[in-house]
PDB file of C-alpha atoms in Angstrom:
ATOM      1  CA  MET T   3      -0.016   0.030   0.033  1.00  0.00           C
ATOM      2  CA  LYS T   4       2.758   2.395   0.877  1.00  0.00           C
ATOM      3  CA  TYR T   5       4.520   1.781  -2.440  1.00  0.00           C
ATOM      4  CA  ARG T   6       1.343   2.590  -4.422  1.00  0.00           C
ATOM      5  CA  LEU T   7       0.844   5.824  -2.399  1.00  0.00           C
ATOM      6  CA  ARG T   8       4.440   6.797  -3.023  1.00  0.00           C
ATOM      7  CA  GLY T   9       4.236   6.009  -6.736  1.00  0.00           C
ATOM      8  CA  SER T  10       1.011   8.054  -7.089  1.00  0.00           C
ATOM      9  CA  GLU T  11       2.602  10.952  -5.253  1.00  0.00           C
ATOM     10  CA  ILE T  12       5.704  10.849  -7.704  1.00  0.00           C
ATOM     11  CA  ARG T  13       3.233  10.733 -10.603  1.00  0.00           C
ATOM     12  CA  THR T  14       1.315  13.840  -9.509  1.00  0.00           C
ATOM     13  CA  ASN T  15       4.674  15.674  -9.522  1.00  0.00           C
ATOM     14  CA  ASN T  16       5.441  14.767 -13.146  1.00  0.00           C
ATOM     15  CA  GLU T  17       5.390  17.820 -15.430  1.00  0.00           C
ATOM     16  CA  TYR T  18       4.157  15.699 -18.437  1.00  0.00           C
ATOM     17  CA  SER T  19       2.307  12.689 -17.420  1.00  0.00           C
ATOM     18  CA  SER T  20       2.270   9.837 -19.913  1.00  0.00           C
ATOM     19  CA  ARG T  21      -1.066   8.095 -20.581  1.00  0.00           C
ATOM     20  CA  GLY T  22       0.287   5.054 -22.487  1.00  0.00           C
ATOM     21  CA  GLY T  23      -0.325   2.506 -19.865  1.00  0.00           C
ATOM     22  CA  ARG T  24       1.784  -0.332 -18.689  1.00  0.00           C
ATOM     23  CA  ASP T  25       3.537  -1.156 -22.062  1.00  0.00           C
ATOM     24  CA  GLY T  26       4.325   2.551 -22.800  1.00  0.00           C
ATOM     25  CA  TYR T  27       6.567   3.548 -25.774  1.00  0.00           C
ATOM     26  CA  ARG T  28       7.675   0.021 -26.717  1.00  0.00           C
ATOM     27  CA  LYS T  29       4.165  -1.219 -27.564  1.00  0.00           C
ATOM     28  CA  LEU T  30       3.260   1.979 -29.368  1.00  0.00           C
ATOM     29  CA  ASP T  31       6.441   1.798 -31.377  1.00  0.00           C
ATOM     30  CA  GLN T  32       5.763  -1.806 -32.317  1.00  0.00           C
ATOM     31  CA  GLU T  33       2.301  -0.981 -33.483  1.00  0.00           C
ATOM     32  CA  LYS T  34       3.634   1.840 -35.692  1.00  0.00           C
ATOM     33  CA  PHE T  35       6.139  -0.588 -37.143  1.00  0.00           C
ATOM     34  CA  LYS T  36       3.402  -3.143 -37.870  1.00  0.00           C
ATOM     35  CA  GLU T  37       1.272  -0.420 -39.581  1.00  0.00           C
ATOM     36  CA  ASN T  38       3.752   1.105 -41.931  1.00  0.00           C
ATOM     37  CA  GLY T  39       7.075  -0.786 -41.586  1.00  0.00           C
ATOM     38  CA  LYS T  40       8.909   2.080 -39.998  1.00  0.00           C
ATOM     39  CA  TRP T  41       9.851   2.822 -36.350  1.00  0.00           C
ATOM     40  CA  GLY T  42       8.082   5.904 -34.913  1.00  0.00           C
ATOM     41  CA  LYS T  43       9.881   9.196 -34.453  1.00  0.00           C
ATOM     42  CA  ARG T  44      10.473  10.098 -30.837  1.00  0.00           C
ATOM     43  CA  ASP T  45       8.466  13.247 -31.043  1.00  0.00           C
ATOM     44  CA  GLY T  46       5.453  11.524 -32.506  1.00  0.00           C
ATOM     45  CA  LEU T  47       5.614   8.760 -29.921  1.00  0.00           C
ATOM     46  CA  TRP T  48       5.869  11.343 -27.104  1.00  0.00           C
ATOM     47  CA  PHE T  49       2.902  13.268 -28.471  1.00  0.00           C
ATOM     48  CA  GLU T  50       0.720  10.107 -28.736  1.00  0.00           C
ATOM     49  CA  GLN T  51       1.691   9.030 -25.158  1.00  0.00           C
ATOM     50  CA  GLN T  52       0.476  12.395 -23.851  1.00  0.00           C
ATOM     51  CA  THR T  53      -3.006  12.249 -25.452  1.00  0.00           C
ATOM     52  CA  GLY T  54      -5.850  10.584 -23.628  1.00  0.00           C
ATOM     53  CA  THR T  55      -8.264   7.947 -25.202  1.00  0.00           C
ATOM     54  CA  ASP T  56     -10.235  10.795 -26.808  1.00  0.00           C
ATOM     55  CA  GLY T  57      -7.026  12.033 -28.607  1.00  0.00           C
ATOM     56  CA  GLU T  58      -6.937  15.312 -26.679  1.00  0.00           C
ATOM     57  CA  LEU T  59      -3.997  16.783 -24.711  1.00  0.00           C
ATOM     58  CA  LYS T  60      -5.093  17.151 -21.046  1.00  0.00           C
ATOM     59  CA  ASP T  61      -2.164  19.277 -19.594  1.00  0.00           C
ATOM     60  CA  PRO T  62      -1.512  22.789 -20.708  1.00  0.00           C
ATOM     61  CA  ALA T  63       2.246  22.259 -20.570  1.00  0.00           C
ATOM     62  CA  CYS T  64       1.873  19.383 -23.071  1.00  0.00           C
ATOM     63  CA  LYS T  65      -0.019  21.690 -25.362  1.00  0.00           C
ATOM     64  CA  LYS T  66       2.806  24.159 -25.422  1.00  0.00           C
ATOM     65  CA  VAL T  67       5.312  21.438 -26.108  1.00  0.00           C
ATOM     66  CA  SER T  68       3.177  20.002 -28.932  1.00  0.00           C
ATOM     67  CA  GLU T  69       3.016  23.371 -30.585  1.00  0.00           C
ATOM     68  CA  LEU T  70       6.817  23.561 -30.455  1.00  0.00           C
ATOM     69  CA  ILE T  71       7.059  20.021 -31.846  1.00  0.00           C
ATOM     70  CA  MET T  72       4.812  20.974 -34.824  1.00  0.00           C
ATOM     71  CA  LYS T  73       6.849  24.179 -35.390  1.00  0.00           C
ATOM     72  CA  TYR T  74      10.217  22.321 -35.346  1.00  0.00           C
ATOM     73  CA  ASN T  75       8.812  19.614 -37.640  1.00  0.00           C
ATOM     74  CA  THR T  76       7.808  22.151 -40.248  1.00  0.00           C
ATOM     75  CA  GLN T  77      11.197  23.858 -39.971  1.00  0.00           C
ATOM     76  CA  GLU T  78      12.858  20.466 -40.298  1.00  0.00           C
ATOM     77  CA  SER T  79      10.871  19.679 -43.533  1.00  0.00           C
ATOM     78  CA  GLN T  80      11.705  23.170 -44.818  1.00  0.00           C
ATOM     79  CA  GLY T  81      15.344  22.640 -44.051  1.00  0.00           C
ATOM     80  CA  THR T  82      15.850  25.496 -41.565  1.00  0.00           C
ATOM     81  CA  PHE T  83      16.099  23.206 -38.558  1.00  0.00           C
ATOM     82  CA  GLU T  84      18.899  20.721 -38.144  1.00  0.00           C
ATOM     83  CA  SER T  85      19.125  17.924 -35.553  1.00  0.00           C
ATOM     84  CA  VAL T  86      22.652  17.621 -34.182  1.00  0.00           C
ATOM     85  CA  GLY T  87      23.225  14.468 -32.174  1.00  0.00           C
ATOM     86  CA  THR T  88      20.974  14.318 -29.169  1.00  0.00           C
ATOM     87  CA  SER T  89      19.656  17.782 -29.782  1.00  0.00           C
ATOM     88  CA  ASP T  90      16.608  16.738 -31.925  1.00  0.00           C
ATOM     89  CA  VAL T  91      13.070  17.941 -32.155  1.00  0.00           C
ATOM     90  CA  LEU T  92      11.883  16.403 -28.942  1.00  0.00           C
ATOM     91  CA  SER T  93      14.738  17.509 -26.717  1.00  0.00           C
ATOM     92  CA  ARG T  94      14.582  21.107 -28.078  1.00  0.00           C
ATOM     93  CA  ALA T  95      10.787  21.249 -27.600  1.00  0.00           C
ATOM     94  CA  LEU T  96      11.058  20.138 -24.074  1.00  0.00           C
ATOM     95  CA  SER T  97      14.039  22.449 -23.605  1.00  0.00           C
ATOM     96  CA  ARG T  98      15.936  19.720 -21.716  1.00  0.00           C
ATOM     97  CA  PRO T  99      19.059  17.839 -22.732  1.00  0.00           C
ATOM     98  CA  GLU T 100      18.695  14.134 -23.283  1.00  0.00           C
ATOM     99  CA  TYR T 101      19.642  11.794 -20.425  1.00  0.00           C
ATOM    100  CA  LYS T 102      22.930  10.097 -20.731  1.00  0.00           C
ATOM    101  CA  GLY T 103      21.672   6.539 -19.876  1.00  0.00           C
ATOM    102  CA  ARG T 104      18.384   6.358 -21.795  1.00  0.00           C
ATOM    103  CA  ILE T 105      16.354   7.980 -24.473  1.00  0.00           C
ATOM    104  CA  ARG T 106      12.957   9.624 -24.023  1.00  0.00           C
ATOM    105  CA  GLY T 107      10.296   8.099 -26.154  1.00  0.00           C
ATOM    106  CA  LYS T 108      12.093   4.775 -26.579  1.00  0.00           C
ATOM    107  CA  SER T 109      12.417   1.741 -24.349  1.00  0.00           C
ATOM    108  CA  LYS T 110      14.778   1.783 -21.449  1.00  0.00           C
ATOM    109  CA  PHE T 111      17.502  -0.340 -23.077  1.00  0.00           C
ATOM    110  CA  ILE T 112      18.158   2.143 -25.871  1.00  0.00           C
ATOM    111  CA  THR T 113      21.083   4.382 -25.149  1.00  0.00           C
ATOM    112  CA  PRO T 114      21.984   7.695 -26.917  1.00  0.00           C
ATOM    113  CA  PHE T 115      24.924   6.055 -28.606  1.00  0.00           C
ATOM    114  CA  LYS T 116      22.766   3.316 -30.174  1.00  0.00           C
ATOM    115  CA  TYR T 117      19.787   5.536 -31.130  1.00  0.00           C
ATOM    116  CA  PHE T 118      21.629   8.587 -32.493  1.00  0.00           C
ATOM    117  CA  ASN T 119      24.599   6.568 -33.880  1.00  0.00           C
ATOM    118  CA  LEU T 120      27.025   8.589 -31.839  1.00  0.00           C
ATOM    119  CA  ASN T 121      30.677   7.651 -31.956  1.00  0.00           C
ATOM    120  CA  ARG T 122      31.974  10.308 -29.688  1.00  0.00           C
ATOM    121  CA  SER T 123      31.036  11.818 -26.340  1.00  0.00           C
ATOM    122  CA  LEU T 124      28.124  14.173 -25.666  1.00  0.00           C
ATOM    123  CA  ASN T 125      30.442  16.931 -24.851  1.00  0.00           C
ATOM    124  CA  LYS T 126      31.742  16.959 -28.355  1.00  0.00           C
ATOM    125  CA  ASP T 127      28.107  17.724 -29.562  1.00  0.00           C
ATOM    126  CA  ASN T 128      27.993  20.452 -27.202  1.00  0.00           C
ATOM    127  CA  GLU T 129      31.320  21.824 -28.539  1.00  0.00           C
ATOM    128  CA  VAL T 130      29.992  21.592 -32.016  1.00  0.00           C
ATOM    129  CA  LEU T 131      26.877  23.618 -31.070  1.00  0.00           C
ATOM    130  CA  SER T 132      28.916  26.271 -29.311  1.00  0.00           C
ATOM    131  CA  MET T 133      31.227  26.432 -32.313  1.00  0.00           C
ATOM    132  CA  ARG T 134      28.231  26.949 -34.638  1.00  0.00           C
ATOM    133  CA  ARG T 135      27.015  29.806 -32.397  1.00  0.00           C
ATOM    134  CA  GLU T 136      30.521  31.286 -32.489  1.00  0.00           C
ATOM    135  CA  ILE T 137      30.445  31.111 -36.292  1.00  0.00           C
ATOM    136  CA  GLU T 138      27.117  32.847 -36.406  1.00  0.00           C
ATOM    137  CA  GLU T 139      28.539  35.664 -34.269  1.00  0.00           C
ATOM    138  CA  LEU T 140      31.521  35.993 -36.545  1.00  0.00           C
ATOM    139  CA  ASN T 141      29.140  36.043 -39.619  1.00  0.00           C
ATOM    140  CA  ALA T 142      27.100  38.843 -37.943  1.00  0.00           C
ATOM    141  CA  LEU T 143      30.344  40.648 -37.222  1.00  0.00           C
ATOM    142  CA  VAL T 144      31.501  40.442 -40.869  1.00  0.00           C
ATOM    143  CA  CYS T 145      28.095  41.542 -42.051  1.00  0.00           C
ATOM    144  CA  GLY T 146      28.335  44.506 -39.688  1.00  0.00           C
ATOM    145  CA  LEU T 147      31.641  45.467 -41.261  1.00  0.00           C
ATOM    146  CA  CYS T 148      30.185  45.021 -44.771  1.00  0.00           C
ATOM    147  CA  ALA T 149      27.382  47.462 -43.767  1.00  0.00           C
ATOM    148  CA  ASN T 150      30.123  50.060 -42.951  1.00  0.00           C
ATOM    149  CA  LYS T 151      30.551  52.602 -45.772  1.00  0.00           C
ATOM    150  CA  ASP T 152      34.217  51.951 -46.048  1.00  0.00           C
ATOM    151  CA  VAL T 153      33.807  48.347 -46.958  1.00  0.00           C
ATOM    152  CA  GLU T 154      32.189  47.204 -50.218  1.00  0.00           C
ATOM    153  CA  PRO T 155      29.448  44.501 -49.780  1.00  0.00           C
ATOM    154  CA  SER T 156      31.072  42.333 -52.574  1.00  0.00           C
ATOM    155  CA  PHE T 157      33.638  39.913 -51.437  1.00  0.00           C
ATOM    156  CA  ASP T 158      37.264  41.022 -51.799  1.00  0.00           C
ATOM    157  CA  PRO T 159      39.904  38.702 -50.448  1.00  0.00           C
ATOM    158  CA  ASN T 160      42.158  41.794 -49.744  1.00  0.00           C
ATOM    159  CA  ASN T 161      39.362  43.337 -47.522  1.00  0.00           C
ATOM    160  CA  VAL T 162      39.041  40.352 -45.121  1.00  0.00           C
ATOM    161  CA  PRO T 163      40.389  40.976 -41.591  1.00  0.00           C
ATOM    162  CA  THR T 164      43.350  38.738 -40.839  1.00  0.00           C
ATOM    163  CA  VAL T 165      44.909  37.540 -37.567  1.00  0.00           C
ATOM    164  CA  ASP T 166      47.921  39.522 -36.540  1.00  0.00           C
ATOM    165  CA  GLN T 167      48.647  37.691 -33.309  1.00  0.00           C
ATOM    166  CA  HIS T 168      47.111  34.725 -31.546  1.00  0.00           C
ATOM    167  CA  ASN T 169      47.071  34.525 -27.739  1.00  0.00           C
ATOM    168  CA  SER T 170      46.052  31.063 -26.594  1.00  0.00           C
ATOM    169  CA  PHE T 171      46.366  31.990 -22.981  1.00  0.00           C
ATOM    170  CA  LYS T 172      43.547  34.609 -23.339  1.00  0.00           C
ATOM    171  CA  ALA T 173      40.932  32.257 -24.730  1.00  0.00           C
ATOM    172  CA  SER T 174      40.406  29.001 -26.583  1.00  0.00           C
ATOM    173  CA  TRP T 175      41.532  28.796 -30.284  1.00  0.00           C
ATOM    174  CA  TRP T 176      38.020  29.252 -31.860  1.00  0.00           C
ATOM    175  CA  THR T 177      36.973  32.479 -30.042  1.00  0.00           C
ATOM    176  CA  VAL T 178      37.357  35.987 -31.413  1.00  0.00           C
ATOM    177  CA  ALA T 179      38.783  37.445 -28.147  1.00  0.00           C
ATOM    178  CA  CYS T 180      42.054  35.553 -28.372  1.00  0.00           C
ATOM    179  CA  CYS T 181      43.335  37.302 -31.507  1.00  0.00           C
ATOM    180  CA  VAL T 182      44.574  40.697 -32.476  1.00  0.00           C
ATOM    181  CA  TRP T 183      43.111  41.613 -35.836  1.00  0.00           C
ATOM    182  CA  LYS T 184      44.706  43.534 -38.677  1.00  0.00           C
ATOM    183  CA  SER T 185      42.673  45.808 -41.065  1.00  0.00           C
ATOM    184  CA  MET T 186      39.555  45.752 -39.000  1.00  0.00           C
ATOM    185  CA  ALA T 187      37.445  48.930 -38.480  1.00  0.00           C
ATOM    186  CA  VAL T 188      35.410  47.539 -35.459  1.00  0.00           C
ATOM    187  CA  GLU T 189      36.896  45.640 -32.580  1.00  0.00           C
ATOM    188  CA  PRO T 190      35.205  42.301 -32.049  1.00  0.00           C
ATOM    189  CA  SER T 191      32.785  41.912 -29.173  1.00  0.00           C
ATOM    190  CA  HIS T 192      33.657  39.406 -26.400  1.00  0.00           C
TER     191      HIS T 192
END
């Protein structure tokens, strides 16, 4: 009796309560495979687990996440959204990183390395994402320089700022702050 009460107390604290029953994601995924010969996507399985028997979402938090899932899926089909490693549609919609030992929306024996075909650590994925953000900042900086009246908007290899000195003690190699730039009108932001 005390285990049942403890379990029901834990369930009431869940932000997104699953309504899939005892079999959960595994049974739903197997049904999808029998229907169309393909395994279900994690975000679709998560969405179906959150709906009741009438097909409606009960929790308002689940409604917000389902809207984000639909938004990211349309962006993915248009090519403006890219899944990198464990940062896919579901983990971005939930705005939580994936657990290291299991995968949301799949059975408990599926690890991130099996599901996402990862051959490196999750920290490498985070480094890739931070490097992409850094590249976007650099692109914005270069576009800001091109908007300056002194610089022509067309690409000229002689007009590109070059690194004069590199100080590896100041910052890591991919950041703007570790370099002294030549022929640059605006100093880079840190």
